[in-house]
CSV table of C-alpha atoms and ligand atoms in Angstrom, one decimal:
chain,number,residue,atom,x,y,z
A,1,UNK,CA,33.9,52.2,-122.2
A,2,UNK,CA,29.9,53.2,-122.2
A,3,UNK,CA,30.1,55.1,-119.3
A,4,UNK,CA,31.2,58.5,-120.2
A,5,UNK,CA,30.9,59.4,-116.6
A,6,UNK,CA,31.0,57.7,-113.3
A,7,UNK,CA,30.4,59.4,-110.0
A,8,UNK,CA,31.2,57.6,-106.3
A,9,UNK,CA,30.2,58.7,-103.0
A,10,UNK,CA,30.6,62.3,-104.0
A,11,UNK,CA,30.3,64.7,-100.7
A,12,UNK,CA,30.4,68.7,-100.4
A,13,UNK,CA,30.6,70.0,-97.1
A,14,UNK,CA,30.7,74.0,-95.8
A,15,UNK,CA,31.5,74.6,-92.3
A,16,UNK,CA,30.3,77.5,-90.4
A,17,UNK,CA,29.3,78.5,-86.9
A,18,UNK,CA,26.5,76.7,-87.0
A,19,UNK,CA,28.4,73.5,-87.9
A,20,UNK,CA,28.8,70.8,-91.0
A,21,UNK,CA,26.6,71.7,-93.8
A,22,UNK,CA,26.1,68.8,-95.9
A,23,UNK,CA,25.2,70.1,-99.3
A,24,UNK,CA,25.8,66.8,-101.1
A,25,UNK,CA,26.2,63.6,-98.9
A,26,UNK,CA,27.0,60.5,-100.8
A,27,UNK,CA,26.1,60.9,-104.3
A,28,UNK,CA,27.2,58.3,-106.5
A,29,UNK,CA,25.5,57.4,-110.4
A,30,UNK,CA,26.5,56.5,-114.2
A,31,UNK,CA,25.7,57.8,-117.0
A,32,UNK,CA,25.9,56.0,-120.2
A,33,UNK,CA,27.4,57.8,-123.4
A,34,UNK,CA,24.5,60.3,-125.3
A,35,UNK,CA,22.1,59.9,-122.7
A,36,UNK,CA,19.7,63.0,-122.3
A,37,UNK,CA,19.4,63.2,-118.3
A,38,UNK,CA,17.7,65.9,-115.9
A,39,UNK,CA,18.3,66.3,-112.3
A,40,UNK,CA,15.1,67.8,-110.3
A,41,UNK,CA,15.1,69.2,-107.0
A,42,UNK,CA,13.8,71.9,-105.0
A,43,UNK,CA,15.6,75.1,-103.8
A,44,UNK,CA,19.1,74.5,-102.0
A,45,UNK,CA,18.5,70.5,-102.5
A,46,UNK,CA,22.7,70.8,-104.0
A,47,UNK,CA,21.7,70.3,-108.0
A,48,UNK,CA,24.3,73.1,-109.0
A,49,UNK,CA,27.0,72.1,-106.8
A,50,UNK,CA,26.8,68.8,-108.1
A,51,UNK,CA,27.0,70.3,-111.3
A,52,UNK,CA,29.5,72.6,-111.0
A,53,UNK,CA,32.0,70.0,-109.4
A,54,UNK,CA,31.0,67.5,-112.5
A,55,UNK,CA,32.1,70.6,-114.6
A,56,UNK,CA,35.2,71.0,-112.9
A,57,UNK,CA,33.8,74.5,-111.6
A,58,UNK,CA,34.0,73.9,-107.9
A,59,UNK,CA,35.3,71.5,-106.0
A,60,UNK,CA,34.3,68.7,-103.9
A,61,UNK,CA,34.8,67.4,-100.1
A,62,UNK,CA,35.5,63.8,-101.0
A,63,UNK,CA,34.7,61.3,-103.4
A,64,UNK,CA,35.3,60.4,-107.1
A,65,UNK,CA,34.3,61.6,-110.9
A,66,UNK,CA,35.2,59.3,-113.6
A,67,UNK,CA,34.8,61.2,-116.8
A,68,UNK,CA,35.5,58.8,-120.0
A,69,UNK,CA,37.4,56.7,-117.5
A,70,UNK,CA,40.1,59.2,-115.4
A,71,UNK,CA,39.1,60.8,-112.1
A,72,UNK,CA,39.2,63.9,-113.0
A,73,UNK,CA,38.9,65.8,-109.2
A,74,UNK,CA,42.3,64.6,-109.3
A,75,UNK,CA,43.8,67.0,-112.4
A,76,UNK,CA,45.4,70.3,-112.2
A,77,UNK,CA,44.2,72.8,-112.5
A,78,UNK,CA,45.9,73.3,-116.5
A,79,UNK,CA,44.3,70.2,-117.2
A,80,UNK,CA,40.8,70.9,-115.3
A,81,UNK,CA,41.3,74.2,-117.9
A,82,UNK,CA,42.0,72.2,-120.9
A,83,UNK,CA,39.0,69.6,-120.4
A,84,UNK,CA,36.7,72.7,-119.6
A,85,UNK,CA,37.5,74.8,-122.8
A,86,UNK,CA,37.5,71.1,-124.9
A,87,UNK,CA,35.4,68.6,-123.7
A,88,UNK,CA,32.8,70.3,-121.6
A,89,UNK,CA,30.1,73.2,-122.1
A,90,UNK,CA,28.1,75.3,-120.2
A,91,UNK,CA,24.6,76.8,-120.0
A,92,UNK,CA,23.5,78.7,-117.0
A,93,UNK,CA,20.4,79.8,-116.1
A,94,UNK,CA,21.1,83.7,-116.1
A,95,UNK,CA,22.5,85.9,-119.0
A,96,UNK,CA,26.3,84.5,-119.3
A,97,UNK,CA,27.1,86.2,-122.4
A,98,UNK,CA,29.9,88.6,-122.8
A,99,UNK,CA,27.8,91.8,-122.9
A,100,UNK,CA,30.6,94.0,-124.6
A,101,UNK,CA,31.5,91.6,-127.6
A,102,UNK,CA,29.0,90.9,-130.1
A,103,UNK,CA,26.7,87.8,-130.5
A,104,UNK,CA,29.0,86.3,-133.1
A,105,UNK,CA,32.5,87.1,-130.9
A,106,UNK,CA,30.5,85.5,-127.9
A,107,UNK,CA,29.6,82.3,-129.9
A,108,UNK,CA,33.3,82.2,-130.8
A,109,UNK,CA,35.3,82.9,-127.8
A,110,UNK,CA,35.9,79.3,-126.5
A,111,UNK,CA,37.6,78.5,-129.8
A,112,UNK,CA,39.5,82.2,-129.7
A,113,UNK,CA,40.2,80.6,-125.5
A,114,UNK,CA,41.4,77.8,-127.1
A,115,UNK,CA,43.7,79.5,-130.0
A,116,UNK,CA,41.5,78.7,-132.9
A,117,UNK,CA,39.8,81.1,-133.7
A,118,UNK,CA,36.8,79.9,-136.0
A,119,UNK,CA,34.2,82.4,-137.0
A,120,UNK,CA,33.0,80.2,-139.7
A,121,UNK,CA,32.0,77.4,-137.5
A,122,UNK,CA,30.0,80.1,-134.8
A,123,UNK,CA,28.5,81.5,-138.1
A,124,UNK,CA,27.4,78.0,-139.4
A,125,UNK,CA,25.9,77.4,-135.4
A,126,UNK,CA,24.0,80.9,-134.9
A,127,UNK,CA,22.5,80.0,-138.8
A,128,UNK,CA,21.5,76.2,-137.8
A,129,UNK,CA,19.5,77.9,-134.6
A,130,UNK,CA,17.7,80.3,-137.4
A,131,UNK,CA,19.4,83.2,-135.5
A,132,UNK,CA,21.8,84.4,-137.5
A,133,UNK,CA,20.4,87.6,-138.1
A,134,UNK,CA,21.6,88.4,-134.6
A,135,UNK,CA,25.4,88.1,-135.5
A,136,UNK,CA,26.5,91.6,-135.2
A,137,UNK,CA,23.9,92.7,-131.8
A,138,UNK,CA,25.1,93.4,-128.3
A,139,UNK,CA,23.8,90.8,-125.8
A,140,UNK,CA,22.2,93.3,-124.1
A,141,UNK,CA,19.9,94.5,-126.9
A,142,UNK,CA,18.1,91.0,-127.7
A,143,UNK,CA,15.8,89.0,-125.4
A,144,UNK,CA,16.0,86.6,-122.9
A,145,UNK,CA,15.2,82.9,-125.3
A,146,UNK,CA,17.6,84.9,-127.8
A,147,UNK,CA,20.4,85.0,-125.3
A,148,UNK,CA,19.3,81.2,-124.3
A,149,UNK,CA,20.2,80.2,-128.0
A,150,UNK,CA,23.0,82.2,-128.3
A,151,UNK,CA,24.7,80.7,-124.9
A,152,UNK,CA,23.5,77.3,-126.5
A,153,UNK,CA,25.8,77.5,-129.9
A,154,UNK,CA,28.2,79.2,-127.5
A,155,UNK,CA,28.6,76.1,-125.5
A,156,UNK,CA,28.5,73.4,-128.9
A,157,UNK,CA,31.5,76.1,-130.2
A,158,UNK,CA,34.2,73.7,-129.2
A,159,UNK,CA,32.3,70.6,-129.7
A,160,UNK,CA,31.8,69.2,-126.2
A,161,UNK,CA,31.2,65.5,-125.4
A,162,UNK,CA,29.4,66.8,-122.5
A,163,UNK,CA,27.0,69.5,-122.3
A,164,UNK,CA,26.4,70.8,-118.8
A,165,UNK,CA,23.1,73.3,-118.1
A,166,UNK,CA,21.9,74.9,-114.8
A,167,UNK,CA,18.3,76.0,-115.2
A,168,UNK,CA,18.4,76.3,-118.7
A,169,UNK,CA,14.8,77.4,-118.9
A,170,UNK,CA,14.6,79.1,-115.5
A,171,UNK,CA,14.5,82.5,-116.9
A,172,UNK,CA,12.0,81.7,-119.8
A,173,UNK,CA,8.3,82.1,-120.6
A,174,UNK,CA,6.4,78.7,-122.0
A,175,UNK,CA,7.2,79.2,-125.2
A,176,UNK,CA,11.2,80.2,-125.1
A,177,UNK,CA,11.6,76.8,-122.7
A,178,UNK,CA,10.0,74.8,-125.2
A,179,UNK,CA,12.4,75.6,-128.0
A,180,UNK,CA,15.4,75.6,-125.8
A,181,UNK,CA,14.7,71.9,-124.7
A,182,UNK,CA,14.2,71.1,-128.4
A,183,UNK,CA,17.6,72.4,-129.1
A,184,UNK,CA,19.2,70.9,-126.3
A,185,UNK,CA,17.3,67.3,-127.3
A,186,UNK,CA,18.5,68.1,-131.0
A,187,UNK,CA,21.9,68.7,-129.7
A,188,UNK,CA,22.2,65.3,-127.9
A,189,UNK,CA,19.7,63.5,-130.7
A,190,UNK,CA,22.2,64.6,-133.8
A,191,UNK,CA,25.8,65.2,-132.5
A,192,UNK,CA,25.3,62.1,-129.5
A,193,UNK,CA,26.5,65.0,-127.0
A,194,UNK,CA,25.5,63.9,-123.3
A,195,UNK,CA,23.8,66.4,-121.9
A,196,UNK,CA,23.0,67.0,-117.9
A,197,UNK,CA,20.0,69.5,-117.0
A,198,UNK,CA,19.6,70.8,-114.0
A,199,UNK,CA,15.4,71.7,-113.2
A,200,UNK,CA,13.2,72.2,-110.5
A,201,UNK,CA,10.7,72.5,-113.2
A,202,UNK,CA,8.2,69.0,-113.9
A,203,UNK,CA,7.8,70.2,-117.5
A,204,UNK,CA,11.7,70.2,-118.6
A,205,UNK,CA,11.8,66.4,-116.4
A,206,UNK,CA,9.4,65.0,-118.3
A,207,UNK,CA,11.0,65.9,-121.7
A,208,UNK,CA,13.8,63.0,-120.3
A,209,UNK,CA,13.9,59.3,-120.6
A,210,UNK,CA,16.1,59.4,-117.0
A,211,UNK,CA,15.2,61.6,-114.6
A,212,UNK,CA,17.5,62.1,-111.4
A,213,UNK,CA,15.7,63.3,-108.3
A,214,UNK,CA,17.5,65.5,-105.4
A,215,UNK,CA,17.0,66.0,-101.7
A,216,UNK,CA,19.6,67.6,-99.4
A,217,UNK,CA,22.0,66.3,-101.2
A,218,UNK,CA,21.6,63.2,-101.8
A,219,UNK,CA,19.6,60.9,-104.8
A,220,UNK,CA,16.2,59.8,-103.9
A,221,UNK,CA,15.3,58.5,-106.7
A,222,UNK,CA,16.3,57.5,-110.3
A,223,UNK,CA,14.0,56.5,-112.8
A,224,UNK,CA,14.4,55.6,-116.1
A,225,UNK,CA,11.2,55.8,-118.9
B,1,LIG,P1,20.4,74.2,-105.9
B,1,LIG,O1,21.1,74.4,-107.1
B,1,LIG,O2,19.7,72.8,-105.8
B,1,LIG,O3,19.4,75.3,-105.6
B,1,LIG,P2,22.9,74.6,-104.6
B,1,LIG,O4,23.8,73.6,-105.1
B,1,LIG,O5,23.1,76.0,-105.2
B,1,LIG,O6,21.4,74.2,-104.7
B,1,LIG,O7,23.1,74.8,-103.0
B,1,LIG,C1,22.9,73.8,-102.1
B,1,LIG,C2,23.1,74.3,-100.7
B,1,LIG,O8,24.4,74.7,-100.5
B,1,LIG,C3,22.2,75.5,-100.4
B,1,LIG,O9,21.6,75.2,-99.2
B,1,LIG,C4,23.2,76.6,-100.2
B,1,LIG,O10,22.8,77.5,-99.2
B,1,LIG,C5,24.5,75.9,-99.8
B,1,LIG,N1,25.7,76.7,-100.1
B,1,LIG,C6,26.1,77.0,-101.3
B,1,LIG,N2,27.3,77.7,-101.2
B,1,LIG,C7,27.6,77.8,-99.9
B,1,LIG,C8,28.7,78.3,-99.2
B,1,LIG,N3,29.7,79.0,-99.8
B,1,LIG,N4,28.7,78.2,-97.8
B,1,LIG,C9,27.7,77.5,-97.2
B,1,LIG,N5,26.6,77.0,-97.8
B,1,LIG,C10,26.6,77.1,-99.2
B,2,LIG,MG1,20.9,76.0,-108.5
């Protein structure tokens, strides 16, 4: 099985007064076990939807996602829980950490979700991203490529086989974007995690061998380097 996940004819449709609004319309792609791949689009072109539905957030209209070979639209909602706290992890674009729990408590909390509480493995994590010196601060007291590192080891806490991130960069200067794709590439280089970016930025897409291009929801192209 070297397809660790396998999307057909996936749609997403809203209705409102206007009518159908298409969001995604017929996306369907594979991607190969600890690939590094980035979706570009513009604006509103349905990148985090499709992301969000891949990561069980949200769901879709119609169609299928095979993750490491089960359709996994078609789970309950205990089991969309258990495959998001185990298998999956998450990086958004905006400031998700906890902001009342300290940077150590946030980097633990999806084992402490899951009932195993590990401090020594989200120590180990924050000192392997040179950041450990930030255990004991408040989210809000350090900066925005902090947080970005923090919401990294956060998301490898449980040991994903699939790491999912929405604008990872988006919020970053030049330099704080650049060492968050090298973690991300180190991520998926040393541990074989796939990881799935979402951009609208040229200079994270070209830091990928596959790059995935959206357009009103659908692919328009798909090119491989
Ligand atoms: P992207 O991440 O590429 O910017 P999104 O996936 O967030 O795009 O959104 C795709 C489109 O879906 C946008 O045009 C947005 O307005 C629309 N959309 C998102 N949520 C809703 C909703 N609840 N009702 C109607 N349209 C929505
Ligand atoms: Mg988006």
């Amino acid at each position: 099985m070297d397809n660790i996940l396998e999307i057909k004819n996936l749609t997403k449709v809203y209705n409102d007064a206007g009518g159908e609004i298409k969001v995604l319309d017929g996306v369907s792609l594979q991607v190969k076990k600890g690939k590094f791949i980035v979706f570009i689009g513009p604006s509103g072109s349905g990148k985090s939807t499709l992301l969000n539905i891949i990561g069980l957030l949200d769901k879709a209209t119609s169609g299928e996602v095979f993750f490491e070979g089960k359709d996994i639209l078609k789970l309950k909602e205990d089991k969309r829980a258990k495959l998001r706290l185990g298998k999956f992890g998450f990086v958004f674009q905006f400031d998700s950490l906890l902001p009342d729990f300290t940077v150590l408590e946030n980097v633990n909390m999806p084992s402490l979700l899951k009932g195993k509480s590990n401090f020594e493995r989200a120590k180990k994590l924050l000192a392997k991203f040179g950041i450990e010196a930030l255990s004991d601060k408040m989210p809000p007291s350090i900066s925005g490529g902090e947080k970005q590192r923090v919401a990294i080891a956060r998301a490898l806490m449980n040991s994903p086989k699939l790491l999912l991130a929405d604008e990872p960069t988006g919020n970053l200067d030049n330099e704080n974007s650049a060492e968050v794709m090298k973690l991300l590439k180190a991520m998926n280089e040393e541990y074989g995690i796939t990881v799935l970016i979402v951009t609208h930025s040229d200079a994270v897409a070209e830091q990928a061998r596959r790059v995935i291009s959206i357009a009103d929801g659908k692919i328009t192209s798909d090119r491989r380097k």
